[in-house]
Amino acid sequence: MKNRFEPKLNIKKGDDVVVIAGNDKDRTKARKVLAVYPSQSRVLVEGVNVRTKHQKPDAQKPQGGIVEQEAPIHISNVMLWDAKSKGPSRIKRERKDDGSYVRISKKSGEVIK
């Protein structure tokens, strides 16, 4: 069940984003969002905030070993990548005639799918 107090987020799974703060900051490289956690205001971005995890041997991985995996970062540290303007862009939400909302890039005015 969805928490009614969860914030409305402008970034969704599968979007291309740019990291604007932190160790992985690079405003010229777009990366893919793997997961969004609205209750914690965090996103999981491909290749960002990579951590090493020591894994014990089990049935699937009998050798065990050290595994690298991404950890979530705060949603305020990313901006949506606008493909038309080739850079990061802010987002606004507009209501359509049928009552649903659509995301629009403030930089180019394009509708984001």
PDB file of N, CA and C in Angstrom:
ATOM      1  N   MET A   1       0.833  -1.179   0.000  1.00  0.00           N
ATOM      2  CA  MET A   1       0.000   0.000   0.000  1.00  0.00           C
ATOM      3  C   MET A   1       0.880   1.246   0.000  1.00  0.00           C
ATOM      4  N   LYS A   2       0.512   2.218  -0.804  1.00  0.00           N
ATOM      5  CA  LYS A   2       1.312   3.423  -0.927  1.00  0.00           C
ATOM      6  C   LYS A   2       1.030   4.364   0.239  1.00  0.00           C
ATOM      7  N   ASN A   3       2.101   4.929   0.779  1.00  0.00           N
ATOM      8  CA  ASN A   3       1.972   5.880   1.866  1.00  0.00           C
ATOM      9  C   ASN A   3       1.488   7.202   1.303  1.00  0.00           C
ATOM     10  N   ARG A   4       0.443   7.773   1.871  1.00  0.00           N
ATOM     11  CA  ARG A   4      -0.106   9.015   1.313  1.00  0.00           C
ATOM     12  C   ARG A   4       0.768  10.212   1.621  1.00  0.00           C
ATOM     13  N   PHE A   5       1.759  10.054   2.485  1.00  0.00           N
ATOM     14  CA  PHE A   5       2.661  11.142   2.822  1.00  0.00           C
ATOM     15  C   PHE A   5       3.968  11.080   2.046  1.00  0.00           C
ATOM     16  N   GLU A   6       4.095  10.110   1.111  1.00  0.00           N
ATOM     17  CA  GLU A   6       5.301  10.032   0.302  1.00  0.00           C
ATOM     18  C   GLU A   6       5.363  11.237  -0.629  1.00  0.00           C
ATOM     19  N   PRO A   7       6.554  11.805  -0.817  1.00  0.00           N
ATOM     20  CA  PRO A   7       6.662  12.973  -1.686  1.00  0.00           C
ATOM     21  C   PRO A   7       6.469  12.605  -3.158  1.00  0.00           C
ATOM     22  N   LYS A   8       5.972  13.537  -3.946  1.00  0.00           N
ATOM     23  CA  LYS A   8       5.862  13.354  -5.387  1.00  0.00           C
ATOM     24  C   LYS A   8       7.232  13.620  -5.983  1.00  0.00           C
ATOM     25  N   LEU A   9       7.771  12.647  -6.696  1.00  0.00           N
ATOM     26  CA  LEU A   9       9.109  12.769  -7.255  1.00  0.00           C
ATOM     27  C   LEU A   9       9.027  12.955  -8.767  1.00  0.00           C
ATOM     28  N   ASN A  10       9.920  13.774  -9.298  1.00  0.00           N
ATOM     29  CA  ASN A  10       9.929  14.036 -10.727  1.00  0.00           C
ATOM     30  C   ASN A  10      10.817  13.069 -11.492  1.00  0.00           C
ATOM     31  N   ILE A  11      11.505  12.198 -10.798  1.00  0.00           N
ATOM     32  CA  ILE A  11      12.391  11.233 -11.445  1.00  0.00           C
ATOM     33  C   ILE A  11      11.793   9.840 -11.288  1.00  0.00           C
ATOM     34  N   LYS A  12      11.786   9.092 -12.382  1.00  0.00           N
ATOM     35  CA  LYS A  12      11.203   7.760 -12.389  1.00  0.00           C
ATOM     36  C   LYS A  12      12.235   6.739 -12.855  1.00  0.00           C
ATOM     37  N   LYS A  13      11.945   5.466 -12.616  1.00  0.00           N
ATOM     38  CA  LYS A  13      12.825   4.381 -13.035  1.00  0.00           C
ATOM     39  C   LYS A  13      12.971   4.405 -14.554  1.00  0.00           C
ATOM     40  N   GLY A  14      14.217   4.276 -15.028  1.00  0.00           N
ATOM     41  CA  GLY A  14      14.485   4.274 -16.461  1.00  0.00           C
ATOM     42  C   GLY A  14      14.865   5.627 -17.023  1.00  0.00           C
ATOM     43  N   ASP A  15      14.713   6.700 -16.249  1.00  0.00           N
ATOM     44  CA  ASP A  15      15.101   8.037 -16.715  1.00  0.00           C
ATOM     45  C   ASP A  15      16.616   8.154 -16.810  1.00  0.00           C
ATOM     46  N   ASP A  16      17.067   9.063 -17.666  1.00  0.00           N
ATOM     47  CA  ASP A  16      18.477   9.416 -17.724  1.00  0.00           C
ATOM     48  C   ASP A  16      18.688  10.624 -16.830  1.00  0.00           C
ATOM     49  N   VAL A  17      19.662  10.535 -15.919  1.00  0.00           N
ATOM     50  CA  VAL A  17      19.931  11.613 -14.974  1.00  0.00           C
ATOM     51  C   VAL A  17      21.413  11.960 -14.978  1.00  0.00           C
ATOM     52  N   VAL A  18      21.719  13.119 -14.394  1.00  0.00           N
ATOM     53  CA  VAL A  18      23.082  13.584 -14.223  1.00  0.00           C
ATOM     54  C   VAL A  18      23.301  13.789 -12.736  1.00  0.00           C
ATOM     55  N   VAL A  19      24.425  13.307 -12.215  1.00  0.00           N
ATOM     56  CA  VAL A  19      24.760  13.500 -10.806  1.00  0.00           C
ATOM     57  C   VAL A  19      25.355  14.893 -10.661  1.00  0.00           C
ATOM     58  N   ILE A  20      24.751  15.735  -9.798  1.00  0.00           N
ATOM     59  CA  ILE A  20      25.190  17.125  -9.669  1.00  0.00           C
ATOM     60  C   ILE A  20      25.916  17.395  -8.363  1.00  0.00           C
ATOM     61  N   ALA A  21      25.998  16.393  -7.468  1.00  0.00           N
ATOM     62  CA  ALA A  21      26.695  16.583  -6.197  1.00  0.00           C
ATOM     63  C   ALA A  21      27.276  15.259  -5.735  1.00  0.00           C
ATOM     64  N   GLY A  22      28.359  15.337  -4.975  1.00  0.00           N
ATOM     65  CA  GLY A  22      28.970  14.144  -4.415  1.00  0.00           C
ATOM     66  C   GLY A  22      30.207  13.717  -5.177  1.00  0.00           C
ATOM     67  N   ASN A  23      30.747  12.562  -4.822  1.00  0.00           N
ATOM     68  CA  ASN A  23      31.986  12.067  -5.421  1.00  0.00           C
ATOM     69  C   ASN A  23      31.837  11.716  -6.894  1.00  0.00           C
ATOM     70  N   ASP A  24      30.641  11.330  -7.327  1.00  0.00           N
ATOM     71  CA  ASP A  24      30.415  10.923  -8.716  1.00  0.00           C
ATOM     72  C   ASP A  24      29.861  12.057  -9.567  1.00  0.00           C
ATOM     73  N   LYS A  25      30.072  13.291  -9.136  1.00  0.00           N
ATOM     74  CA  LYS A  25      29.527  14.451  -9.843  1.00  0.00           C
ATOM     75  C   LYS A  25      30.144  14.578 -11.230  1.00  0.00           C
ATOM     76  N   ASP A  26      29.272  14.618 -12.242  1.00  0.00           N
ATOM     77  CA  ASP A  26      29.705  14.826 -13.620  1.00  0.00           C
ATOM     78  C   ASP A  26      28.497  15.311 -14.408  1.00  0.00           C
ATOM     79  N   ARG A  27      28.447  16.596 -14.706  1.00  0.00           N
ATOM     80  CA  ARG A  27      27.284  17.188 -15.368  1.00  0.00           C
ATOM     81  C   ARG A  27      27.225  16.893 -16.863  1.00  0.00           C
ATOM     82  N   THR A  28      28.203  16.192 -17.392  1.00  0.00           N
ATOM     83  CA  THR A  28      28.215  15.927 -18.828  1.00  0.00           C
ATOM     84  C   THR A  28      27.876  14.481 -19.164  1.00  0.00           C
ATOM     85  N   LYS A  29      27.729  13.633 -18.166  1.00  0.00           N
ATOM     86  CA  LYS A  29      27.500  12.209 -18.420  1.00  0.00           C
ATOM     87  C   LYS A  29      26.135  11.784 -17.887  1.00  0.00           C
ATOM     88  N   ALA A  30      25.271  11.330 -18.779  1.00  0.00           N
ATOM     89  CA  ALA A  30      23.948  10.856 -18.382  1.00  0.00           C
ATOM     90  C   ALA A  30      24.028   9.397 -17.963  1.00  0.00           C
ATOM     91  N   ARG A  31      23.317   9.055 -16.906  1.00  0.00           N
ATOM     92  CA  ARG A  31      23.277   7.688 -16.386  1.00  0.00           C
ATOM     93  C   ARG A  31      21.827   7.264 -16.190  1.00  0.00           C
ATOM     94  N   LYS A  32      21.587   5.962 -16.135  1.00  0.00           N
ATOM     95  CA  LYS A  32      20.239   5.410 -16.045  1.00  0.00           C
ATOM     96  C   LYS A  32      19.838   5.181 -14.591  1.00  0.00           C
ATOM     97  N   VAL A  33      18.570   5.506 -14.265  1.00  0.00           N
ATOM     98  CA  VAL A  33      18.019   5.249 -12.930  1.00  0.00           C
ATOM     99  C   VAL A  33      17.544   3.801 -12.886  1.00  0.00           C
ATOM    100  N   LEU A  34      18.060   3.038 -11.914  1.00  0.00           N
ATOM    101  CA  LEU A  34      17.704   1.628 -11.785  1.00  0.00           C
ATOM    102  C   LEU A  34      16.500   1.424 -10.875  1.00  0.00           C
ATOM    103  N   ALA A  35      16.366   2.257  -9.833  1.00  0.00           N
ATOM    104  CA  ALA A  35      15.247   2.129  -8.893  1.00  0.00           C
ATOM    105  C   ALA A  35      15.027   3.460  -8.194  1.00  0.00           C
ATOM    106  N   VAL A  36      13.787   3.674  -7.743  1.00  0.00           N
ATOM    107  CA  VAL A  36      13.432   4.882  -7.001  1.00  0.00           C
ATOM    108  C   VAL A  36      12.784   4.443  -5.690  1.00  0.00           C
ATOM    109  N   TYR A  37      13.226   5.055  -4.582  1.00  0.00           N
ATOM    110  CA  TYR A  37      12.682   4.757  -3.259  1.00  0.00           C
ATOM    111  C   TYR A  37      12.020   6.028  -2.712  1.00  0.00           C
ATOM    112  N   PRO A  38      10.731   6.267  -3.002  1.00  0.00           N
ATOM    113  CA  PRO A  38      10.094   7.536  -2.626  1.00  0.00           C
ATOM    114  C   PRO A  38      10.002   7.766  -1.125  1.00  0.00           C
ATOM    115  N   SER A  39       9.827   6.728  -0.339  1.00  0.00           N
ATOM    116  CA  SER A  39       9.681   6.924   1.103  1.00  0.00           C
ATOM    117  C   SER A  39      10.974   7.421   1.740  1.00  0.00           C
ATOM    118  N   GLN A  40      12.118   7.105   1.123  1.00  0.00           N
ATOM    119  CA  GLN A  40      13.410   7.542   1.642  1.00  0.00           C
ATOM    120  C   GLN A  40      13.981   8.698   0.829  1.00  0.00           C
ATOM    121  N   SER A  41      13.294   9.129  -0.240  1.00  0.00           N
ATOM    122  CA  SER A  41      13.758  10.177  -1.169  1.00  0.00           C
ATOM    123  C   SER A  41      15.133   9.837  -1.736  1.00  0.00           C
ATOM    124  N   ARG A  42      15.283   8.599  -2.181  1.00  0.00           N
ATOM    125  CA  ARG A  42      16.556   8.145  -2.726  1.00  0.00           C
ATOM    126  C   ARG A  42      16.357   7.462  -4.074  1.00  0.00           C
ATOM    127  N   VAL A  43      17.418   7.469  -4.881  1.00  0.00           N
ATOM    128  CA  VAL A  43      17.408   6.793  -6.174  1.00  0.00           C
ATOM    129  C   VAL A  43      18.662   5.940  -6.302  1.00  0.00           C
ATOM    130  N   LEU A  44      18.538   4.863  -7.069  1.00  0.00           N
ATOM    131  CA  LEU A  44      19.657   3.983  -7.362  1.00  0.00           C
ATOM    132  C   LEU A  44      20.063   4.253  -8.805  1.00  0.00           C
ATOM    133  N   VAL A  45      21.280   4.761  -9.004  1.00  0.00           N
ATOM    134  CA  VAL A  45      21.744   5.166 -10.324  1.00  0.00           C
ATOM    135  C   VAL A  45      22.871   4.245 -10.757  1.00  0.00           C
ATOM    136  N   GLU A  46      22.849   3.867 -12.031  1.00  0.00           N
ATOM    137  CA  GLU A  46      23.816   2.931 -12.597  1.00  0.00           C
ATOM    138  C   GLU A  46      25.233   3.500 -12.531  1.00  0.00           C
ATOM    139  N   GLY A  47      26.149   2.769 -11.881  1.00  0.00           N
ATOM    140  CA  GLY A  47      27.551   3.149 -11.825  1.00  0.00           C
ATOM    141  C   GLY A  47      27.888   4.269 -10.852  1.00  0.00           C
ATOM    142  N   VAL A  48      26.962   4.637  -9.976  1.00  0.00           N
ATOM    143  CA  VAL A  48      27.179   5.733  -9.023  1.00  0.00           C
ATOM    144  C   VAL A  48      27.133   5.176  -7.611  1.00  0.00           C
ATOM    145  N   ASN A  49      27.994   5.678  -6.736  1.00  0.00           N
ATOM    146  CA  ASN A  49      28.051   5.273  -5.330  1.00  0.00           C
ATOM    147  C   ASN A  49      28.279   3.763  -5.212  1.00  0.00           C
ATOM    148  N   VAL A  50      29.282   3.272  -5.914  1.00  0.00           N
ATOM    149  CA  VAL A  50      29.587   1.835  -5.940  1.00  0.00           C
ATOM    150  C   VAL A  50      30.288   1.445  -4.643  1.00  0.00           C
ATOM    151  N   ARG A  51      29.780   0.416  -4.004  1.00  0.00           N
ATOM    152  CA  ARG A  51      30.316  -0.104  -2.749  1.00  0.00           C
ATOM    153  C   ARG A  51      30.769  -1.541  -2.952  1.00  0.00           C
ATOM    154  N   THR A  52      31.729  -1.968  -2.136  1.00  0.00           N
ATOM    155  CA  THR A  52      32.153  -3.361  -2.178  1.00  0.00           C
ATOM    156  C   THR A  52      31.486  -4.114  -1.033  1.00  0.00           C
ATOM    157  N   LYS A  53      31.038  -5.325  -1.344  1.00  0.00           N
ATOM    158  CA  LYS A  53      30.374  -6.159  -0.350  1.00  0.00           C
ATOM    159  C   LYS A  53      31.085  -7.504  -0.323  1.00  0.00           C
ATOM    160  N   HIS A  54      31.459  -7.946   0.865  1.00  0.00           N
ATOM    161  CA  HIS A  54      32.100  -9.246   1.026  1.00  0.00           C
ATOM    162  C   HIS A  54      30.999 -10.288   1.195  1.00  0.00           C
ATOM    163  N   GLN A  55      30.938 -11.227   0.246  1.00  0.00           N
ATOM    164  CA  GLN A  55      29.865 -12.203   0.225  1.00  0.00           C
ATOM    165  C   GLN A  55      30.382 -13.581   0.627  1.00  0.00           C
ATOM    166  N   LYS A  56      29.653 -14.198   1.555  1.00  0.00           N
ATOM    167  CA  LYS A  56      30.019 -15.550   1.986  1.00  0.00           C
ATOM    168  C   LYS A  56      29.653 -16.559   0.907  1.00  0.00           C
ATOM    169  N   PRO A  57      30.351 -17.666   0.837  1.00  0.00           N
ATOM    170  CA  PRO A  57      29.979 -18.705  -0.124  1.00  0.00           C
ATOM    171  C   PRO A  57      28.599 -19.282   0.205  1.00  0.00           C
ATOM    172  N   ASP A  58      27.805 -19.534  -0.841  1.00  0.00           N
ATOM    173  CA  ASP A  58      26.511 -20.190  -0.659  1.00  0.00           C
ATOM    174  C   ASP A  58      26.258 -21.089  -1.864  1.00  0.00           C
ATOM    175  N   ALA A  59      25.029 -21.566  -2.021  1.00  0.00           N
ATOM    176  CA  ALA A  59      24.730 -22.510  -3.099  1.00  0.00           C
ATOM    177  C   ALA A  59      24.885 -21.877  -4.481  1.00  0.00           C
ATOM    178  N   GLN A  60      24.483 -20.625  -4.641  1.00  0.00           N
ATOM    179  CA  GLN A  60      24.597 -19.973  -5.942  1.00  0.00           C
ATOM    180  C   GLN A  60      26.040 -19.594  -6.272  1.00  0.00           C
ATOM    181  N   LYS A  61      26.775 -19.093  -5.280  1.00  0.00           N
ATOM    182  CA  LYS A  61      28.175 -18.703  -5.483  1.00  0.00           C
ATOM    183  C   LYS A  61      29.046 -19.485  -4.512  1.00  0.00           C
ATOM    184  N   PRO A  62      29.482 -20.673  -4.903  1.00  0.00           N
ATOM    185  CA  PRO A  62      30.254 -21.495  -3.982  1.00  0.00           C
ATOM    186  C   PRO A  62      31.621 -20.906  -3.627  1.00  0.00           C
ATOM    187  N   GLN A  63      32.158 -20.004  -4.464  1.00  0.00           N
ATOM    188  CA  GLN A  63      33.460 -19.433  -4.160  1.00  0.00           C
ATOM    189  C   GLN A  63      33.354 -18.177  -3.290  1.00  0.00           C
ATOM    190  N   GLY A  64      32.165 -17.540  -3.223  1.00  0.00           N
ATOM    191  CA  GLY A  64      32.038 -16.306  -2.451  1.00  0.00           C
ATOM    192  C   GLY A  64      32.803 -15.187  -3.117  1.00  0.00           C
ATOM    193  N   GLY A  65      33.347 -14.257  -2.332  1.00  0.00           N
ATOM    194  CA  GLY A  65      34.194 -13.220  -2.891  1.00  0.00           C
ATOM    195  C   GLY A  65      33.698 -11.815  -2.606  1.00  0.00           C
ATOM    196  N   ILE A  66      34.339 -10.856  -3.267  1.00  0.00           N
ATOM    197  CA  ILE A  66      34.011  -9.450  -3.098  1.00  0.00           C
ATOM    198  C   ILE A  66      33.192  -8.995  -4.302  1.00  0.00           C
ATOM    199  N   VAL A  67      32.019  -8.443  -4.030  1.00  0.00           N
ATOM    200  CA  VAL A  67      31.095  -8.014  -5.078  1.00  0.00           C
ATOM    201  C   VAL A  67      30.937  -6.505  -5.009  1.00  0.00           C
ATOM    202  N   GLU A  68      30.956  -5.844  -6.173  1.00  0.00           N
ATOM    203  CA  GLU A  68      30.698  -4.406  -6.219  1.00  0.00           C
ATOM    204  C   GLU A  68      29.249  -4.183  -6.601  1.00  0.00           C
ATOM    205  N   GLN A  69      28.562  -3.281  -5.881  1.00  0.00           N
ATOM    206  CA  GLN A  69      27.175  -2.964  -6.192  1.00  0.00           C
ATOM    207  C   GLN A  69      26.892  -1.504  -5.876  1.00  0.00           C
ATOM    208  N   GLU A  70      25.884  -0.943  -6.569  1.00  0.00           N
ATOM    209  CA  GLU A  70      25.519   0.452  -6.363  1.00  0.00           C
ATOM    210  C   GLU A  70      24.707   0.602  -5.089  1.00  0.00           C
ATOM    211  N   ALA A  71      24.866   1.745  -4.434  1.00  0.00           N
ATOM    212  CA  ALA A  71      24.063   2.085  -3.263  1.00  0.00           C
ATOM    213  C   ALA A  71      23.228   3.314  -3.617  1.00  0.00           C
ATOM    214  N   PRO A  72      22.060   3.486  -2.986  1.00  0.00           N
ATOM    215  CA  PRO A  72      21.204   4.623  -3.314  1.00  0.00           C
ATOM    216  C   PRO A  72      21.826   5.952  -2.891  1.00  0.00           C
ATOM    217  N   ILE A  73      21.494   7.013  -3.638  1.00  0.00           N
ATOM    218  CA  ILE A  73      21.900   8.368  -3.289  1.00  0.00           C
ATOM    219  C   ILE A  73      20.645   9.225  -3.155  1.00  0.00           C
ATOM    220  N   HIS A  74      20.767  10.358  -2.500  1.00  0.00           N
ATOM    221  CA  HIS A  74      19.615  11.229  -2.295  1.00  0.00           C
ATOM    222  C   HIS A  74      19.166  11.834  -3.617  1.00  0.00           C
ATOM    223  N   ILE A  75      17.860  11.982  -3.759  1.00  0.00           N
ATOM    224  CA  ILE A  75      17.292  12.440  -5.032  1.00  0.00           C
ATOM    225  C   ILE A  75      17.670  13.886  -5.343  1.00  0.00           C
ATOM    226  N   SER A  76      18.048  14.662  -4.327  1.00  0.00           N
ATOM    227  CA  SER A  76      18.440  16.046  -4.567  1.00  0.00           C
ATOM    228  C   SER A  76      19.804  16.142  -5.243  1.00  0.00           C
ATOM    229  N   ASN A  77      20.550  15.050  -5.297  1.00  0.00           N
ATOM    230  CA  ASN A  77      21.875  15.048  -5.914  1.00  0.00           C
ATOM    231  C   ASN A  77      21.851  14.700  -7.394  1.00  0.00           C
ATOM    232  N   VAL A  78      20.660  14.519  -7.974  1.00  0.00           N
ATOM    233  CA  VAL A  78      20.549  14.214  -9.398  1.00  0.00           C
ATOM    234  C   VAL A  78      19.572  15.173 -10.068  1.00  0.00           C
ATOM    235  N   MET A  79      19.801  15.398 -11.376  1.00  0.00           N
ATOM    236  CA  MET A  79      18.893  16.178 -12.205  1.00  0.00           C
ATOM    237  C   MET A  79      18.599  15.376 -13.456  1.00  0.00           C
ATOM    238  N   LEU A  80      17.408  15.555 -13.992  1.00  0.00           N
ATOM    239  CA  LEU A  80      17.016  14.853 -15.199  1.00  0.00           C
ATOM    240  C   LEU A  80      17.824  15.357 -16.393  1.00  0.00           C
ATOM    241  N   TRP A  81      18.265  14.446 -17.245  1.00  0.00           N
ATOM    242  CA  TRP A  81      19.036  14.787 -18.439  1.00  0.00           C
ATOM    243  C   TRP A  81      18.056  15.101 -19.564  1.00  0.00           C
ATOM    244  N   ASP A  82      18.190  16.285 -20.159  1.00  0.00           N
ATOM    245  CA  ASP A  82      17.342  16.692 -21.268  1.00  0.00           C
ATOM    246  C   ASP A  82      18.075  16.380 -22.564  1.00  0.00           C
ATOM    247  N   ALA A  83      17.561  15.424 -23.336  1.00  0.00           N
ATOM    248  CA  ALA A  83      18.246  14.980 -24.544  1.00  0.00           C
ATOM    249  C   ALA A  83      18.281  16.062 -25.613  1.00  0.00           C
ATOM    250  N   LYS A  84      17.242  16.898 -25.662  1.00  0.00           N
ATOM    251  CA  LYS A  84      17.197  17.921 -26.710  1.00  0.00           C
ATOM    252  C   LYS A  84      18.233  19.020 -26.467  1.00  0.00           C
ATOM    253  N   SER A  85      18.355  19.484 -25.231  1.00  0.00           N
ATOM    254  CA  SER A  85      19.308  20.559 -24.947  1.00  0.00           C
ATOM    255  C   SER A  85      20.681  20.025 -24.551  1.00  0.00           C
ATOM    256  N   LYS A  86      20.832  18.688 -24.474  1.00  0.00           N
ATOM    257  CA  LYS A  86      22.097  18.036 -24.135  1.00  0.00           C
ATOM    258  C   LYS A  86      22.661  18.503 -22.804  1.00  0.00           C
ATOM    259  N   GLY A  87      21.805  18.554 -21.789  1.00  0.00           N
ATOM    260  CA  GLY A  87      22.259  18.960 -20.471  1.00  0.00           C
ATOM    261  C   GLY A  87      21.198  18.707 -19.417  1.00  0.00           C
ATOM    262  N   PRO A  88      21.513  18.986 -18.154  1.00  0.00           N
ATOM    263  CA  PRO A  88      20.531  18.791 -17.091  1.00  0.00           C
ATOM    264  C   PRO A  88      19.429  19.839 -17.167  1.00  0.00           C
ATOM    265  N   SER A  89      18.237  19.446 -16.724  1.00  0.00           N
ATOM    266  CA  SER A  89      17.101  20.353 -16.785  1.00  0.00           C
ATOM    267  C   SER A  89      16.186  20.138 -15.596  1.00  0.00           C
ATOM    268  N   ARG A  90      15.537  21.216 -15.171  1.00  0.00           N
ATOM    269  CA  ARG A  90      14.514  21.107 -14.129  1.00  0.00           C
ATOM    270  C   ARG A  90      13.212  20.645 -14.770  1.00  0.00           C
ATOM    271  N   ILE A  91      12.279  20.213 -13.925  1.00  0.00           N
ATOM    272  CA  ILE A  91      11.044  19.607 -14.395  1.00  0.00           C
ATOM    273  C   ILE A  91       9.849  20.370 -13.842  1.00  0.00           C
ATOM    274  N   LYS A  92       8.808  20.501 -14.670  1.00  0.00           N
ATOM    275  CA  LYS A  92       7.527  20.986 -14.157  1.00  0.00           C
ATOM    276  C   LYS A  92       6.469  19.969 -14.544  1.00  0.00           C
ATOM    277  N   ARG A  93       5.381  19.958 -13.788  1.00  0.00           N
ATOM    278  CA  ARG A  93       4.282  19.027 -14.037  1.00  0.00           C
ATOM    279  C   ARG A  93       3.064  19.817 -14.453  1.00  0.00           C
ATOM    280  N   GLU A  94       2.446  19.414 -15.565  1.00  0.00           N
ATOM    281  CA  GLU A  94       1.232  20.067 -16.038  1.00  0.00           C
ATOM    282  C   GLU A  94       0.115  19.048 -16.109  1.00  0.00           C
ATOM    283  N   ARG A  95      -1.076  19.506 -15.824  1.00  0.00           N
ATOM    284  CA  ARG A  95      -2.245  18.634 -15.861  1.00  0.00           C
ATOM    285  C   ARG A  95      -2.833  18.639 -17.265  1.00  0.00           C
ATOM    286  N   LYS A  96      -3.106  17.445 -17.798  1.00  0.00           N
ATOM    287  CA  LYS A  96      -3.748  17.327 -19.105  1.00  0.00           C
ATOM    288  C   LYS A  96      -5.256  17.442 -18.933  1.00  0.00           C
ATOM    289  N   ASP A  97      -5.976  17.452 -20.040  1.00  0.00           N
ATOM    290  CA  ASP A  97      -7.434  17.604 -20.007  1.00  0.00           C
ATOM    291  C   ASP A  97      -8.124  16.447 -19.295  1.00  0.00           C
ATOM    292  N   ASP A  98      -7.543  15.254 -19.389  1.00  0.00           N
ATOM    293  CA  ASP A  98      -8.173  14.087 -18.749  1.00  0.00           C
ATOM    294  C   ASP A  98      -7.846  13.984 -17.264  1.00  0.00           C
ATOM    295  N   GLY A  99      -7.063  14.924 -16.707  1.00  0.00           N
ATOM    296  CA  GLY A  99      -6.762  14.938 -15.278  1.00  0.00           C
ATOM    297  C   GLY A  99      -5.433  14.327 -14.912  1.00  0.00           C
ATOM    298  N   SER A 100      -4.776  13.664 -15.852  1.00  0.00           N
ATOM    299  CA  SER A 100      -3.477  13.075 -15.552  1.00  0.00           C
ATOM    300  C   SER A 100      -2.394  14.143 -15.692  1.00  0.00           C
ATOM    301  N   TYR A 101      -1.237  13.855 -15.104  1.00  0.00           N
ATOM    302  CA  TYR A 101      -0.122  14.791 -15.146  1.00  0.00           C
ATOM    303  C   TYR A 101       0.923  14.334 -16.152  1.00  0.00           C
ATOM    304  N   VAL A 102       1.636  15.299 -16.722  1.00  0.00           N
ATOM    305  CA  VAL A 102       2.717  15.012 -17.643  1.00  0.00           C
ATOM    306  C   VAL A 102       3.929  15.841 -17.210  1.00  0.00           C
ATOM    307  N   ARG A 103       5.133  15.247 -17.320  1.00  0.00           N
ATOM    308  CA  ARG A 103       6.359  15.951 -16.952  1.00  0.00           C
ATOM    309  C   ARG A 103       6.897  16.707 -18.158  1.00  0.00           C
ATOM    310  N   ILE A 104       7.312  17.958 -17.939  1.00  0.00           N
ATOM    311  CA  ILE A 104       7.817  18.800 -19.016  1.00  0.00           C
ATOM    312  C   ILE A 104       9.162  19.381 -18.598  1.00  0.00           C
ATOM    313  N   SER A 105      10.128  19.351 -19.516  1.00  0.00           N
ATOM    314  CA  SER A 105      11.438  19.927 -19.259  1.00  0.00           C
ATOM    315  C   SER A 105      11.337  21.446 -19.315  1.00  0.00           C
ATOM    316  N   LYS A 106      11.870  22.130 -18.296  1.00  0.00           N
ATOM    317  CA  LYS A 106      11.816  23.583 -18.281  1.00  0.00           C
ATOM    318  C   LYS A 106      12.784  24.194 -19.274  1.00  0.00           C
ATOM    319  N   LYS A 107      13.836  23.475 -19.638  1.00  0.00           N
ATOM    320  CA  LYS A 107      14.843  24.020 -20.540  1.00  0.00           C
ATOM    321  C   LYS A 107      14.372  24.005 -21.984  1.00  0.00           C
ATOM    322  N   SER A 108      13.825  22.882 -22.441  1.00  0.00           N
ATOM    323  CA  SER A 108      13.440  22.763 -23.842  1.00  0.00           C
ATOM    324  C   SER A 108      11.933  22.797 -24.073  1.00  0.00           C
ATOM    325  N   GLY A 109      11.144  22.602 -23.028  1.00  0.00           N
ATOM    326  CA  GLY A 109       9.692  22.582 -23.189  1.00  0.00           C
ATOM    327  C   GLY A 109       9.147  21.272 -23.715  1.00  0.00           C
ATOM    328  N   GLU A 110       9.993  20.260 -23.846  1.00  0.00           N
ATOM    329  CA  GLU A 110       9.573  18.954 -24.364  1.00  0.00           C
ATOM    330  C   GLU A 110       8.904  18.117 -23.281  1.00  0.00           C
ATOM    331  N   VAL A 111       7.943  17.293 -23.695  1.00  0.00           N
ATOM    332  CA  VAL A 111       7.291  16.364 -22.785  1.00  0.00           C
ATOM    333  C   VAL A 111       8.232  15.190 -22.552  1.00  0.00           C
ATOM    334  N   ILE A 112       8.375  14.793 -21.287  1.00  0.00           N
ATOM    335  CA  ILE A 112       9.241  13.669 -20.942  1.00  0.00           C
ATOM    336  C   ILE A 112       8.374  12.428 -20.829  1.00  0.00           C
ATOM    337  N   LYS A 113       8.770  11.397 -21.548  1.00  0.00           N
ATOM    338  CA  LYS A 113       7.979  10.161 -21.536  1.00  0.00           C
ATOM    339  C   LYS A 113       8.064   9.409 -20.241  1.00  0.00           C
TER     340      LYS A 113
END
